[in-house]
Amino acid sequence: MSADMLASLKLVRSDIGAERPRLMRAMLLACGSVVLDMVPIWAVYRLTQMLADGSATAAGVWPLALLVAVTIPVAHLLFGLATRTSHIVAFNLIHDLRLRVARQIARLPMGFFNDMRSGKAKQTVITEPERLELLVAHAMPEGTSALFTWFIVTGWLFYVDWRMALAAVLFAPVSFILMGLAMKVSMRETEAYQSASNMLSGAVVEHLSGMAAVKIFNPRGVIGSETAAAIDHVASMQSEMGRKFVPLGGTFYALILANITLILAAGAWLLQAGQITLDVFLFFVILGGNYSAPLMRLFNLFHHFAHISIMATALQEILAAPPQPDTGAVLELENHDIAFERVSFAYQDKAVLKGVSFVAREGQVTALVGLSGAGKSTIANLIPRLYDVTDGCIRIGGYDSRDMGLDQLMEAVGFVFQDPFLFTASVAENIRYGNPHATDAEVEAAARAAQAHAFIAALPEGYATTIGRGSQLLSGGEKQRIALARTVLKDAPIIVLDEATAFTDPDSEYEIQQALGALMKGKTVVIVAHRLHTIAGADQILFVDAGQIVESGTHDALLAKDGAYAALWRDHTAARGLGLREAADAS
């Protein structure tokens, strides 16, 4: 599929309205600089006329010199102002575009990003919009000025002598036909090349992210097969694109710069025949010899448009993707019971849940247990509509959750993920994400409730210490307690815990369980449990197997049943009591 050369313009069309006066001013300034750039050429032409007819005098030359001395810096000043103005427009448009993309991403279902690797996501949302700077800050003012220059020069050449003008411009249409064919050939490969570049970016990001594993398992630092294959693929594509482009593109460069040969030949013949004067001949050598310069600038700008358009097409796909349905309604809920009614869910074509039904009551704790991959975390993720069900429905307080506005749903649910995400910000800001209006005292109280205050106070700057994904200041358990403090501060009526104690040490696990007990009082709580002893007191335990609930009941009732849960409990207690030395001996 060929690239849409106007895709980049369409992308910023909705945002360009407010910037149109400033953009027009930049283009007018650029055109003004072009007019002034012509003045030195006219002055040289006028001087050659004066020298040819013997009228050159100091009194006549000084005004020309003064005119040139004034117009050259003014022309540069105007073009500098044009470039400055166009860059302001470009940065504003990129800023607005990124905000639009960020808002759109927040409205899209999580499934939209399942197949988007981190490298591609970064390149599409962060890196690629920067290419619009070339279009707006350079292509528009520089392209306008180059086109304006070409029209002025062409008209001027034909005004002075149409025969010499034909010699100056003869190669131009032939050259650009060749260039059009060359660009058409290369553009066929552009989308595939862009896709290969995205794959390379994703592979490299993944390689760097897994550097610890690379160092341990691959001490010689040999690049992984996927990354090496991506590098080889991009290199081979570049070579192939070059082989297809060079014959036509190289001929373009040769012809577009060869018009001086025609000018010299035609000029010498006409000069010898007395058809033109020496000043006309010199004029065409000076101006006609540079006839291709504005065209070259135009080509150099348009040559990048295919890559920009591919980027714009990718962003357009994100902006055009249907957002997750949101009624915006605020419903009067009778309670905060959660009812799954024959819920099925599939990631693309892979069925994960099949007809799941249960009720998690307000004021009670419902625990989800089972083997890895059974679908427990998927059930948890469906509650706040991180994904939408494929079939069936989830009711909250008697209403289908899809009938609730997303804002109301998100306010109603607090979630602690198994792998907590911390923003690159202070500890206080990370906790306050649960309630942006919370006071410092409330933030500290939430941290104390999550058993996090002691280690936070010991950080270099306490609650003002900057943390984040790349920070090495916190252990896994400490990060999880900060995430728990965020949920405590939110004080939502529904709490979903994807194993909140997964990374805690035994000494703090009991304290966190006590904190959770206070947090969960009177709320609807759903826990994805891996450590079975932490949910032995749950009001309801659901055993999930292959996307279905195969057992449900209290801990004691399920043990008495002696089914799948009882077997899992026996394995769990045996594993807790088995030391590493015993395990080694047993093997």
Coordinates of C-alpha atoms in Angstrom, one line a residue:
M1 CA 0.0 0.0 0.0
S2 CA 1.4 3.4 -1.0
A3 CA 1.6 6.2 1.5
D4 CA -0.9 9.0 1.6
M5 CA 1.3 12.1 1.0
L6 CA -1.4 14.3 2.6
A7 CA -1.8 12.1 5.7
S8 CA 0.5 14.4 7.8
L9 CA -1.5 17.5 6.8
K10 CA -4.8 15.7 7.6
L11 CA -3.4 14.8 11.0
V12 CA -2.9 18.4 12.2
R13 CA -5.8 19.9 10.2
S14 CA -8.1 20.0 13.2
D15 CA -5.5 21.8 15.4
I16 CA -4.1 24.2 12.8
G17 CA -7.0 26.6 12.9
A18 CA -5.8 28.7 15.9
E19 CA -2.2 28.7 14.4
R20 CA -3.2 29.7 10.9
P21 CA -2.5 33.4 11.3
R22 CA 0.9 32.7 12.7
L23 CA 1.6 30.2 10.0
M24 CA 0.6 32.6 7.3
R25 CA 2.9 35.2 8.8
A26 CA 5.8 32.8 8.7
M27 CA 5.1 32.0 5.0
L28 CA 4.8 35.7 4.1
L29 CA 8.1 36.4 5.9
A30 CA 9.8 33.6 4.0
C31 CA 8.4 35.0 0.7
G32 CA 9.7 38.4 1.7
S33 CA 13.1 37.1 2.3
V34 CA 13.1 35.5 -1.2
V35 CA 12.3 38.8 -2.8
L36 CA 15.2 40.4 -1.0
D37 CA 17.4 37.5 -2.0
M38 CA 16.8 38.4 -5.6
V39 CA 18.1 42.0 -5.1
P40 CA 21.8 41.1 -5.0
I41 CA 21.3 39.1 -8.2
W42 CA 19.6 42.1 -9.8
A43 CA 22.4 44.4 -8.6
V44 CA 25.0 42.2 -10.3
Y45 CA 22.9 42.1 -13.5
R46 CA 22.6 45.8 -13.4
L47 CA 26.3 46.2 -12.8
T48 CA 27.1 44.0 -15.8
Q49 CA 24.8 46.2 -17.9
M50 CA 26.6 49.3 -16.8
L51 CA 30.0 47.8 -17.5
A52 CA 28.8 46.6 -20.9
D53 CA 27.6 50.0 -22.0
G54 CA 30.4 51.9 -20.3
S55 CA 28.1 53.8 -17.9
A56 CA 29.6 52.3 -14.8
T57 CA 30.7 55.1 -12.4
A58 CA 31.4 55.3 -8.6
A59 CA 28.3 57.3 -8.2
G60 CA 26.3 54.6 -9.9
V61 CA 28.0 51.6 -8.2
W62 CA 27.8 52.8 -4.6
P63 CA 24.0 52.8 -4.4
L64 CA 24.0 49.2 -5.7
A65 CA 26.6 48.2 -3.1
L66 CA 24.6 49.9 -0.4
L67 CA 21.4 48.2 -1.5
V68 CA 23.1 44.8 -1.4
A69 CA 24.6 45.5 2.0
V70 CA 21.2 46.3 3.4
T71 CA 19.1 43.6 1.7
I72 CA 21.3 40.6 2.6
P73 CA 21.0 41.0 6.4
V74 CA 17.4 42.0 6.2
A75 CA 16.6 38.9 4.0
H76 CA 18.4 36.7 6.6
L77 CA 16.5 38.4 9.4
L78 CA 13.1 37.9 7.7
F79 CA 13.9 34.2 7.1
G80 CA 15.0 33.8 10.7
L81 CA 11.8 35.3 11.9
A82 CA 9.9 33.0 9.5
T83 CA 11.7 30.0 10.9
R84 CA 11.2 31.1 14.5
T85 CA 7.5 31.6 13.9
S86 CA 7.0 28.3 12.1
H87 CA 8.8 26.4 14.9
I88 CA 6.5 27.9 17.4
V89 CA 3.5 26.7 15.3
A90 CA 5.1 23.3 15.0
F91 CA 5.8 22.9 18.7
N92 CA 2.2 24.0 19.5
L93 CA 0.7 21.5 17.0
I94 CA 2.9 18.6 18.2
H95 CA 1.9 19.5 21.8
D96 CA -1.8 19.5 20.9
L97 CA -1.4 16.3 18.9
R98 CA 0.2 14.5 21.8
L99 CA -2.5 15.6 24.1
R100 CA -5.1 14.3 21.6
V101 CA -3.3 11.0 21.3
A102 CA -2.9 10.7 25.1
R103 CA -6.6 11.4 25.7
Q104 CA -7.6 8.9 23.0
I105 CA -5.3 6.2 24.4
A106 CA -7.0 6.7 27.8
R107 CA -10.4 6.0 26.2
L108 CA -9.3 2.9 24.3
P109 CA -9.8 -0.6 25.7
M110 CA -6.7 -2.4 26.9
G111 CA -7.0 -5.0 24.2
F112 CA -6.1 -2.4 21.6
F113 CA -2.5 -2.4 22.9
N114 CA -2.1 -6.1 23.3
D115 CA 0.1 -6.5 20.1
M116 CA 1.9 -3.1 20.5
R117 CA 5.4 -3.6 21.8
S118 CA 6.9 -1.0 24.0
G119 CA 9.3 0.2 21.3
K120 CA 6.5 0.7 18.8
A121 CA 4.3 2.5 21.3
K122 CA 7.2 4.9 22.2
Q123 CA 8.0 5.5 18.6
T124 CA 4.4 6.0 17.6
V125 CA 3.3 8.3 20.4
I126 CA 6.5 10.1 21.4
T127 CA 9.1 9.9 18.7
E128 CA 7.2 10.0 15.5
P129 CA 5.2 13.2 16.1
E130 CA 8.5 15.0 16.2
R131 CA 8.7 14.4 12.5
L132 CA 5.8 16.8 12.1
E133 CA 8.3 19.5 13.0
L134 CA 10.0 19.0 9.6
L135 CA 6.6 19.4 7.9
V136 CA 5.4 22.5 9.7
A137 CA 8.6 24.3 10.8
H138 CA 10.6 23.7 7.6
A139 CA 8.5 22.3 4.7
M140 CA 5.8 25.0 4.9
P141 CA 8.0 28.2 5.1
E142 CA 11.0 26.8 3.2
G143 CA 8.8 25.0 0.7
T144 CA 6.7 28.1 0.1
S145 CA 9.8 30.3 -0.3
A146 CA 11.4 27.7 -2.6
L147 CA 8.3 27.5 -4.8
F148 CA 8.0 31.3 -4.8
T149 CA 11.7 31.6 -5.7
W150 CA 11.2 29.1 -8.6
F151 CA 8.2 31.1 -10.0
I152 CA 10.1 34.4 -9.7
V153 CA 13.3 33.0 -11.3
T154 CA 11.4 31.3 -14.1
G155 CA 9.4 34.5 -14.9
W156 CA 12.5 36.6 -14.7
L157 CA 14.5 34.3 -17.0
F158 CA 11.8 34.3 -19.7
Y159 CA 11.4 38.1 -19.3
V160 CA 15.1 38.6 -20.1
D161 CA 15.4 36.1 -23.0
W162 CA 13.0 33.3 -23.8
R163 CA 15.6 31.3 -25.7
M164 CA 18.2 31.3 -22.9
A165 CA 15.3 30.6 -20.5
L166 CA 14.4 27.4 -22.4
A167 CA 18.0 26.3 -22.2
A168 CA 18.0 26.9 -18.4
V169 CA 14.7 25.0 -17.7
L170 CA 14.8 22.3 -20.3
F171 CA 16.2 19.6 -18.1
A172 CA 13.9 20.4 -15.2
P173 CA 10.7 18.6 -16.3
V174 CA 12.7 15.6 -17.5
S175 CA 14.5 15.4 -14.2
F176 CA 11.3 15.6 -12.1
I177 CA 9.6 13.0 -14.2
L178 CA 12.5 10.7 -13.3
M179 CA 12.4 11.8 -9.7
G180 CA 8.6 11.1 -9.6
L181 CA 9.2 7.6 -10.8
A182 CA 12.1 7.1 -8.3
M183 CA 9.9 8.3 -5.4
K184 CA 7.0 6.1 -6.6
V185 CA 9.4 3.1 -6.6
S186 CA 10.8 3.8 -3.1
M187 CA 7.4 4.7 -1.6
R188 CA 6.2 1.2 -2.4
E189 CA 8.8 0.0 0.1
T190 CA 8.3 2.8 2.6
E191 CA 5.5 1.2 4.7
A192 CA 7.3 -2.2 4.9
Y193 CA 10.5 -0.3 5.8
Q194 CA 8.7 1.6 8.5
S195 CA 7.2 -1.6 9.9
A196 CA 10.7 -3.2 9.9
S197 CA 12.0 -0.1 11.7
N198 CA 9.3 -0.4 14.4
M199 CA 10.1 -4.1 14.8
L200 CA 13.8 -3.2 15.2
S201 CA 13.0 -0.5 17.8
G202 CA 10.8 -2.9 19.8
A203 CA 13.5 -5.7 19.6
V204 CA 16.2 -3.3 20.8
V205 CA 14.1 -1.9 23.7
E206 CA 13.3 -5.5 24.8
H207 CA 17.0 -6.4 24.5
L208 CA 18.0 -3.5 26.7
S209 CA 15.2 -4.1 29.2
G210 CA 16.4 -7.7 29.6
M211 CA 20.0 -6.7 30.0
A212 CA 20.3 -8.5 33.4
A213 CA 19.3 -11.8 31.8
V214 CA 21.5 -11.1 28.8
K215 CA 24.5 -10.6 31.1
I216 CA 23.8 -13.7 33.1
F217 CA 22.8 -16.2 30.4
N218 CA 24.8 -14.6 27.5
P219 CA 28.0 -13.4 29.1
R220 CA 29.6 -12.7 25.7
G221 CA 26.9 -10.2 24.9
V222 CA 25.9 -11.8 21.6
I223 CA 22.8 -10.0 20.3
G224 CA 19.6 -12.2 20.6
S225 CA 18.3 -13.9 17.4
E226 CA 15.3 -11.6 17.1
T227 CA 17.3 -8.4 17.5
A228 CA 19.9 -9.6 15.1
A229 CA 17.3 -10.7 12.6
A230 CA 15.6 -7.3 12.9
I231 CA 18.9 -5.5 12.3
D232 CA 19.7 -7.7 9.2
H233 CA 16.1 -7.2 7.9
V234 CA 16.3 -3.4 8.1
A235 CA 19.8 -3.4 6.5
S236 CA 18.7 -5.6 3.6
M237 CA 15.6 -3.4 3.0
Q238 CA 17.7 -0.3 3.0
S239 CA 20.1 -1.9 0.4
E240 CA 17.1 -3.0 -1.7
M241 CA 15.5 0.4 -1.6
G242 CA 18.9 2.0 -2.6
R243 CA 19.3 -0.4 -5.6
K244 CA 15.8 0.6 -6.8
F245 CA 16.2 4.3 -6.2
V246 CA 19.7 5.0 -7.4
P247 CA 19.3 4.5 -11.2
L248 CA 16.4 7.0 -11.5
G249 CA 17.4 9.2 -8.6
G250 CA 21.0 9.4 -9.7
T251 CA 19.9 10.4 -13.2
F252 CA 17.8 13.1 -11.6
Y253 CA 20.7 14.6 -9.7
A254 CA 22.9 14.5 -12.8
L255 CA 20.3 16.2 -15.0
I256 CA 19.0 18.8 -12.6
L257 CA 22.5 20.1 -12.1
A258 CA 23.5 19.9 -15.8
N259 CA 21.5 22.9 -17.1
I260 CA 24.6 25.0 -16.9
T261 CA 26.0 23.0 -19.8
L262 CA 23.0 24.0 -22.0
I263 CA 23.2 27.6 -20.8
L264 CA 26.9 27.8 -21.7
A265 CA 26.4 26.1 -25.1
A266 CA 23.3 28.1 -26.1
G267 CA 24.7 31.4 -24.7
A268 CA 28.0 31.0 -26.6
W269 CA 26.2 30.3 -29.8
L270 CA 23.7 33.3 -29.4
L271 CA 26.5 35.6 -28.2
Q272 CA 28.6 34.7 -31.2
A273 CA 25.6 35.3 -33.5
G274 CA 25.0 38.7 -31.9
Q275 CA 21.6 37.6 -30.6
I276 CA 22.4 38.4 -26.9
T277 CA 24.7 40.7 -25.1
L278 CA 27.5 39.8 -22.7
D279 CA 25.5 41.0 -19.7
V280 CA 22.5 38.8 -20.6
F281 CA 24.9 35.8 -21.0
L282 CA 26.4 36.5 -17.6
F283 CA 23.0 36.9 -16.1
F284 CA 21.9 33.4 -17.2
V285 CA 25.2 31.9 -16.1
I286 CA 24.7 33.4 -12.6
L287 CA 20.9 33.0 -12.2
G288 CA 20.2 30.2 -14.6
G289 CA 23.0 28.1 -13.2
N290 CA 21.3 28.2 -9.8
Y291 CA 17.8 27.6 -11.3
S292 CA 17.7 24.1 -9.8
A293 CA 18.5 25.2 -6.3
P294 CA 14.9 25.9 -5.1
L295 CA 13.8 22.7 -6.8
M296 CA 16.4 20.7 -5.0
R297 CA 15.2 22.2 -1.7
L298 CA 11.6 21.2 -2.6
F299 CA 12.7 17.7 -3.4
N300 CA 14.7 17.3 -0.2
L301 CA 11.6 18.3 1.8
F302 CA 9.2 16.1 -0.2
H303 CA 11.6 13.1 0.0
H304 CA 10.8 12.8 3.7
F305 CA 7.0 13.1 3.3
A306 CA 6.5 9.4 2.7
H307 CA 8.0 8.5 6.1
I308 CA 6.1 11.3 7.8
S309 CA 2.9 10.1 6.1
I310 CA 3.4 6.5 7.3
M311 CA 3.8 7.9 10.9
A312 CA 0.7 10.0 10.4
T313 CA -1.3 7.0 9.2
A314 CA -0.3 5.0 12.3
L315 CA -1.4 7.9 14.5
Q316 CA -4.6 8.3 12.5
E317 CA -5.4 4.7 13.2
I318 CA -5.1 5.3 16.9
L319 CA -7.2 8.5 16.8
A320 CA -9.8 6.8 14.6
A321 CA -10.0 3.6 16.7
P322 CA -13.4 3.4 18.4
P323 CA -13.1 4.3 22.1
Q324 CA -14.3 2.1 24.9
P325 CA -18.1 2.7 25.1
D326 CA -18.9 5.2 27.9
T327 CA -22.4 6.2 28.8
G328 CA -21.2 8.9 31.1
A329 CA -24.1 8.1 33.4
V330 CA -24.1 8.4 37.1
L331 CA -26.3 5.7 38.6
E332 CA -27.8 5.4 42.0
L333 CA -26.5 2.1 43.2
E334 CA -28.4 0.1 45.8
N335 CA -25.1 -1.5 47.0
H336 CA -21.8 -2.5 45.6
D337 CA -22.4 -6.2 45.1
I338 CA -20.6 -7.5 42.0
A339 CA -22.4 -10.2 40.0
F340 CA -20.9 -12.1 37.1
E341 CA -23.6 -13.5 34.9
R342 CA -22.4 -16.1 32.4
V343 CA -19.4 -14.1 31.6
S344 CA -17.1 -15.2 28.7
F345 CA -14.0 -13.5 27.5
A346 CA -11.4 -14.0 24.9
Y347 CA -8.1 -12.3 24.1
Q348 CA -8.4 -12.1 20.3
D349 CA -9.3 -15.7 19.4
K350 CA -8.1 -17.3 22.6
A351 CA -11.0 -18.1 25.0
V352 CA -10.0 -17.3 28.6
L353 CA -13.3 -17.3 30.5
K354 CA -16.3 -19.5 29.8
G355 CA -19.6 -18.8 31.3
V356 CA -18.4 -17.6 34.7
S357 CA -21.1 -16.7 37.2
F358 CA -20.8 -15.7 40.9
V359 CA -21.7 -12.9 43.3
A360 CA -19.2 -10.9 45.4
R361 CA -21.3 -9.3 48.2
E362 CA -20.7 -5.9 49.8
G363 CA -19.0 -6.3 53.1
Q364 CA -17.5 -9.7 52.2
V365 CA -14.2 -11.0 50.9
T366 CA -14.3 -13.1 47.7
A367 CA -11.1 -14.9 46.9
L368 CA -10.1 -16.3 43.5
V369 CA -7.7 -19.2 43.6
G370 CA -6.4 -21.8 41.1
L371 CA -3.4 -22.7 39.0
S372 CA -1.5 -20.1 36.9
G373 CA -3.2 -19.3 33.7
A374 CA -6.7 -20.3 35.0
G375 CA -8.2 -16.9 34.4
K376 CA -8.1 -15.4 37.9
S377 CA -6.4 -12.1 37.0
T378 CA -8.7 -11.8 33.9
I379 CA -11.7 -11.9 36.2
A380 CA -10.2 -9.1 38.3
N381 CA -9.4 -7.0 35.3
L382 CA -12.9 -7.3 34.0
I383 CA -14.4 -5.6 37.1
P384 CA -13.1 -2.1 36.4
R385 CA -13.6 -2.7 32.6
L386 CA -9.9 -2.8 31.8
Y387 CA -11.4 -5.1 29.2
D388 CA -15.0 -5.6 28.2
V389 CA -16.6 -9.0 28.4
T390 CA -17.1 -11.0 25.2
D391 CA -20.4 -12.4 26.4
G392 CA -22.6 -12.2 29.4
C393 CA -22.5 -9.2 31.8
I394 CA -21.1 -7.9 35.0
R395 CA -23.5 -6.1 37.3
I396 CA -22.5 -3.7 40.0
G397 CA -25.2 -2.6 42.5
G398 CA -27.7 -4.2 40.2
Y399 CA -26.7 -2.4 37.0
D400 CA -24.7 -3.7 34.0
S401 CA -21.2 -2.1 34.5
R402 CA -21.3 -1.0 30.8
D403 CA -24.3 1.2 31.7
M404 CA -22.3 3.1 34.3
G405 CA -20.1 6.0 33.2
L406 CA -16.5 5.1 33.2
D407 CA -15.7 7.9 35.7
Q408 CA -18.2 6.5 38.2
L409 CA -16.9 3.0 37.7
M410 CA -13.3 4.1 38.2
E411 CA -14.2 6.0 41.3
A412 CA -15.9 3.0 42.7
V413 CA -13.0 0.6 42.2
G414 CA -9.6 0.5 44.0
F415 CA -7.1 -1.8 42.5
V416 CA -3.7 -3.1 43.7
F417 CA -1.9 -4.9 40.9
Q418 CA 0.5 -7.8 41.4
D419 CA 3.2 -5.8 39.6
P420 CA 2.5 -2.3 40.9
F421 CA 3.2 0.7 38.7
L422 CA 4.9 3.7 40.2
F423 CA 5.2 7.0 38.4
T424 CA 8.5 8.9 38.2
A425 CA 7.5 11.4 40.9
S426 CA 7.8 11.8 44.7
V427 CA 6.5 9.1 47.1
A428 CA 3.8 11.5 48.2
E429 CA 2.7 12.2 44.6
N430 CA 2.5 8.5 43.9
I431 CA 0.3 7.9 46.9
R432 CA -1.8 11.0 46.3
Y433 CA -2.6 9.6 42.9
G434 CA -5.4 7.8 44.7
N435 CA -6.9 11.1 45.8
P436 CA -5.3 14.3 44.2
H437 CA -6.9 16.5 46.9
A438 CA -5.6 14.6 49.9
T439 CA -3.6 16.6 52.5
D440 CA -0.1 15.6 53.6
A441 CA -1.6 14.2 56.8
E442 CA -4.0 12.0 54.9
V443 CA -1.1 10.8 52.7
E444 CA 0.9 9.9 55.8
A445 CA -2.1 8.2 57.4
A446 CA -2.6 6.0 54.2
A447 CA 1.1 5.1 54.3
R448 CA 0.8 4.1 57.9
A449 CA -2.2 2.0 57.2
A450 CA -0.3 0.2 54.5
Q451 CA 2.7 -0.3 56.8
A452 CA 4.8 1.9 54.5
H453 CA 5.5 5.0 56.7
A454 CA 8.6 3.5 58.4
F455 CA 10.6 2.8 55.2
I456 CA 9.4 6.0 53.5
A457 CA 10.6 8.1 56.5
A458 CA 14.0 6.4 56.1
L459 CA 14.4 7.5 52.4
P460 CA 16.8 10.3 51.6
E461 CA 14.1 12.9 51.3
G462 CA 11.2 11.1 53.0
Y463 CA 7.9 11.6 51.2
A464 CA 9.6 14.0 48.8
T465 CA 12.0 11.3 47.5
T466 CA 11.6 10.7 43.7
I467 CA 10.9 7.1 42.8
G468 CA 9.7 5.4 39.6
R469 CA 10.1 2.4 37.3
G470 CA 13.9 2.9 37.0
S471 CA 14.5 3.6 40.7
Q472 CA 16.5 1.2 42.8
L473 CA 15.5 2.8 46.1
L474 CA 12.6 0.4 46.8
S475 CA 12.2 -3.3 47.0
G476 CA 9.3 -5.1 45.4
G477 CA 7.5 -5.3 48.7
E478 CA 8.0 -1.6 49.4
K479 CA 6.7 -0.7 45.9
Q480 CA 3.6 -2.8 46.6
R481 CA 2.9 -1.2 49.9
I482 CA 3.1 2.3 48.3
A483 CA 0.5 1.0 45.7
L484 CA -1.5 -0.3 48.6
A485 CA -1.3 3.1 50.3
R486 CA -2.6 4.7 47.1
T487 CA -5.6 2.4 47.3
V488 CA -6.2 3.1 51.0
L489 CA -6.2 6.8 50.2
K490 CA -8.7 6.4 47.4
D491 CA -11.1 4.7 49.8
A492 CA -13.2 3.1 47.1
P493 CA -16.2 0.9 48.0
I494 CA -14.9 -1.9 45.8
I495 CA -11.4 -3.2 46.4
V496 CA -9.6 -5.6 43.9
L497 CA -6.3 -7.1 45.2
D498 CA -4.2 -9.0 42.7
E499 CA -2.2 -10.7 45.5
A500 CA -1.2 -7.6 47.5
T501 CA 1.4 -9.5 49.5
A502 CA 3.1 -11.2 46.7
F503 CA 6.4 -9.4 47.2
T504 CA 6.4 -8.9 50.9
D505 CA 8.6 -10.5 53.4
P506 CA 7.2 -12.7 56.2
D507 CA 7.8 -10.1 58.9
S508 CA 5.7 -7.5 57.2
E509 CA 3.1 -9.8 55.7
Y510 CA 1.1 -10.1 59.0
E511 CA 1.1 -6.3 59.5
I512 CA -0.1 -5.8 55.9
Q513 CA -2.9 -8.3 56.5
Q514 CA -3.9 -6.4 59.5
A515 CA -3.9 -3.2 57.5
L516 CA -6.0 -4.9 54.8
G517 CA -8.5 -6.0 57.4
A518 CA -9.1 -2.4 58.4
L519 CA -9.2 -1.2 54.7
M520 CA -11.6 -3.9 53.6
K521 CA -14.2 -3.4 56.4
G522 CA -17.6 -2.9 54.9
K523 CA -16.4 -3.0 51.3
T524 CA -16.8 -5.4 48.4
V525 CA -13.4 -7.2 48.2
V526 CA -12.1 -9.4 45.5
I527 CA -8.7 -11.0 46.0
V528 CA -6.6 -12.9 43.5
A529 CA -4.7 -15.2 45.8
H530 CA -1.5 -17.1 45.3
R531 CA -0.6 -17.5 49.0
L532 CA -3.6 -19.5 50.1
H533 CA -3.0 -18.9 53.8
T534 CA -3.8 -15.2 53.3
I535 CA -7.4 -15.9 52.2
A536 CA -8.3 -18.8 54.6
G537 CA -10.7 -16.4 56.3
A538 CA -12.5 -15.2 53.1
D539 CA -16.2 -15.3 53.1
Q540 CA -16.2 -17.0 49.7
I541 CA -13.5 -18.8 47.9
L542 CA -13.8 -19.5 44.1
F543 CA -11.6 -22.2 42.5
V544 CA -11.0 -21.2 38.9
D545 CA -9.8 -23.9 36.5
A546 CA -9.5 -23.4 32.7
G547 CA -11.6 -20.3 32.7
Q548 CA -14.5 -21.8 34.7
I549 CA -15.4 -21.8 38.4
V550 CA -15.4 -25.4 39.4
E551 CA -15.7 -25.0 43.2
S552 CA -17.0 -22.4 45.6
G553 CA -17.4 -22.1 49.4
T554 CA -15.6 -21.2 52.5
H555 CA -12.2 -22.6 53.4
D556 CA -13.5 -25.2 55.8
A557 CA -16.3 -26.3 53.4
L558 CA -13.9 -26.7 50.5
L559 CA -11.5 -28.7 52.6
A560 CA -14.4 -30.9 53.7
K561 CA -15.3 -31.4 50.1
D562 CA -11.8 -32.8 49.4
G563 CA -11.8 -31.6 45.8
A564 CA -9.5 -29.4 43.7
Y565 CA -9.2 -26.7 46.4
A566 CA -8.3 -29.2 49.1
A567 CA -5.6 -30.7 46.9
L568 CA -4.2 -27.3 46.2
W569 CA -4.2 -26.5 50.0
R570 CA -2.3 -29.7 50.8
D571 CA 0.3 -28.8 48.2
H572 CA 0.5 -25.2 49.6
T573 CA 1.0 -26.3 53.2
A574 CA 3.5 -28.9 52.2
A575 CA 5.5 -26.4 50.2
R576 CA 5.6 -23.9 53.1
G577 CA 6.9 -26.6 55.4
L578 CA 9.5 -27.9 53.0
G579 CA 12.9 -26.2 53.2
L580 CA 15.4 -25.8 50.3
R581 CA 17.7 -28.5 51.7
E582 CA 14.8 -30.9 52.1
A583 CA 13.7 -30.2 48.5
A584 CA 17.2 -30.8 47.2
D585 CA 17.4 -34.1 49.1
A586 CA 14.0 -35.1 47.9
S587 CA 15.0 -34.6 44.3

